[in-house]
Amino acid sequence: MKLILISIGLLALGVAGIAIKIWAKKDGKFAGTCASQNPMLNKSGEACGFCGKLPSESNCEAKDN
């Protein structure tokens, strides 16, 4: 029972930290959320699967469909 309470407490702390980060950031957006911007994840230089931008481009935003 003690382990479950500790686990729930740590998860709540993590969620609260993410919520505070979103609240504190302008427009509530995370910086650099595109995987294409990370050279470790995108070694072949493919476009972002979310917005379609190439690694050389910045400011990933979802396309309005």
Short mmCIF file of C-alpha atoms in Angstrom, two decimals:
data_model
loop_
_atom_site.label_atom_id
_atom_site.label_comp_id
_atom_site.label_asym_id
_atom_site.label_seq_id
_atom_site.Cartn_x
_atom_site.Cartn_y
_atom_site.Cartn_z
CA MET A 1 0.00 0.00 0.00
CA LYS A 2 2.86 2.33 0.83
CA LEU A 3 4.45 1.72 -2.58
CA ILE A 4 1.20 2.53 -4.38
CA LEU A 5 0.85 5.83 -2.51
CA ILE A 6 4.44 6.79 -3.27
CA SER A 7 3.93 5.92 -6.96
CA ILE A 8 0.73 7.97 -7.18
CA GLY A 9 2.45 10.87 -5.43
CA LEU A 10 5.38 10.84 -7.84
CA LEU A 11 3.06 10.67 -10.85
CA ALA A 12 1.02 13.59 -9.48
CA LEU A 13 4.22 15.57 -8.97
CA GLY A 14 5.26 14.93 -12.58
CA VAL A 15 1.86 15.93 -13.97
CA ALA A 16 1.88 19.08 -11.82
CA GLY A 17 5.35 19.96 -13.11
CA ILE A 18 4.25 19.62 -16.73
CA ALA A 19 1.10 21.68 -16.01
CA ILE A 20 3.20 24.44 -14.42
CA LYS A 21 5.56 24.42 -17.40
CA ILE A 22 2.65 24.82 -19.84
CA TRP A 23 1.08 27.53 -17.68
CA ALA A 24 4.34 29.47 -17.36
CA LYS A 25 5.23 29.34 -21.07
CA LYS A 26 3.90 31.94 -23.49
CA ASP A 27 0.94 30.53 -25.46
CA GLY A 28 1.27 27.25 -23.51
CA LYS A 29 3.55 25.64 -26.10
CA PHE A 30 6.59 23.47 -25.57
CA ALA A 31 9.74 24.54 -27.37
CA GLY A 32 11.21 22.10 -29.88
CA THR A 33 8.54 19.43 -29.87
CA CYS A 34 9.34 18.19 -33.39
CA ALA A 35 11.34 14.98 -33.50
CA SER A 36 12.80 16.21 -36.79
CA GLN A 37 14.68 18.90 -34.84
CA ASN A 38 16.55 16.26 -32.81
CA PRO A 39 19.57 14.91 -34.71
CA MET A 40 19.63 11.76 -32.55
CA LEU A 41 16.07 10.82 -33.57
CA ASN A 42 16.21 11.99 -37.19
CA LYS A 43 19.53 10.91 -38.64
CA SER A 44 18.26 10.79 -42.24
CA GLY A 45 16.87 14.36 -42.32
CA GLU A 46 13.21 13.40 -42.86
CA ALA A 47 10.36 15.88 -42.55
CA CYS A 48 8.34 16.11 -39.34
CA GLY A 49 5.41 13.70 -39.25
CA PHE A 50 3.31 16.22 -37.34
CA CYS A 51 3.74 19.44 -39.32
CA GLY A 52 5.82 18.44 -42.37
CA LYS A 53 8.73 20.82 -41.80
CA LEU A 54 12.31 19.80 -42.52
CA PRO A 55 15.02 19.80 -39.82
CA SER A 56 16.51 22.98 -41.34
CA GLU A 57 13.23 24.83 -40.69
CA SER A 58 12.18 26.03 -37.25
CA ASN A 59 8.98 26.81 -35.36
CA CYS A 60 7.04 23.58 -35.81
CA GLU A 61 3.30 24.19 -35.86
CA ALA A 62 0.50 21.88 -36.92
CA LYS A 63 -0.94 22.50 -40.35
CA ASP A 64 -4.59 23.52 -40.42
CA ASN A 65 -6.46 20.96 -42.46
#
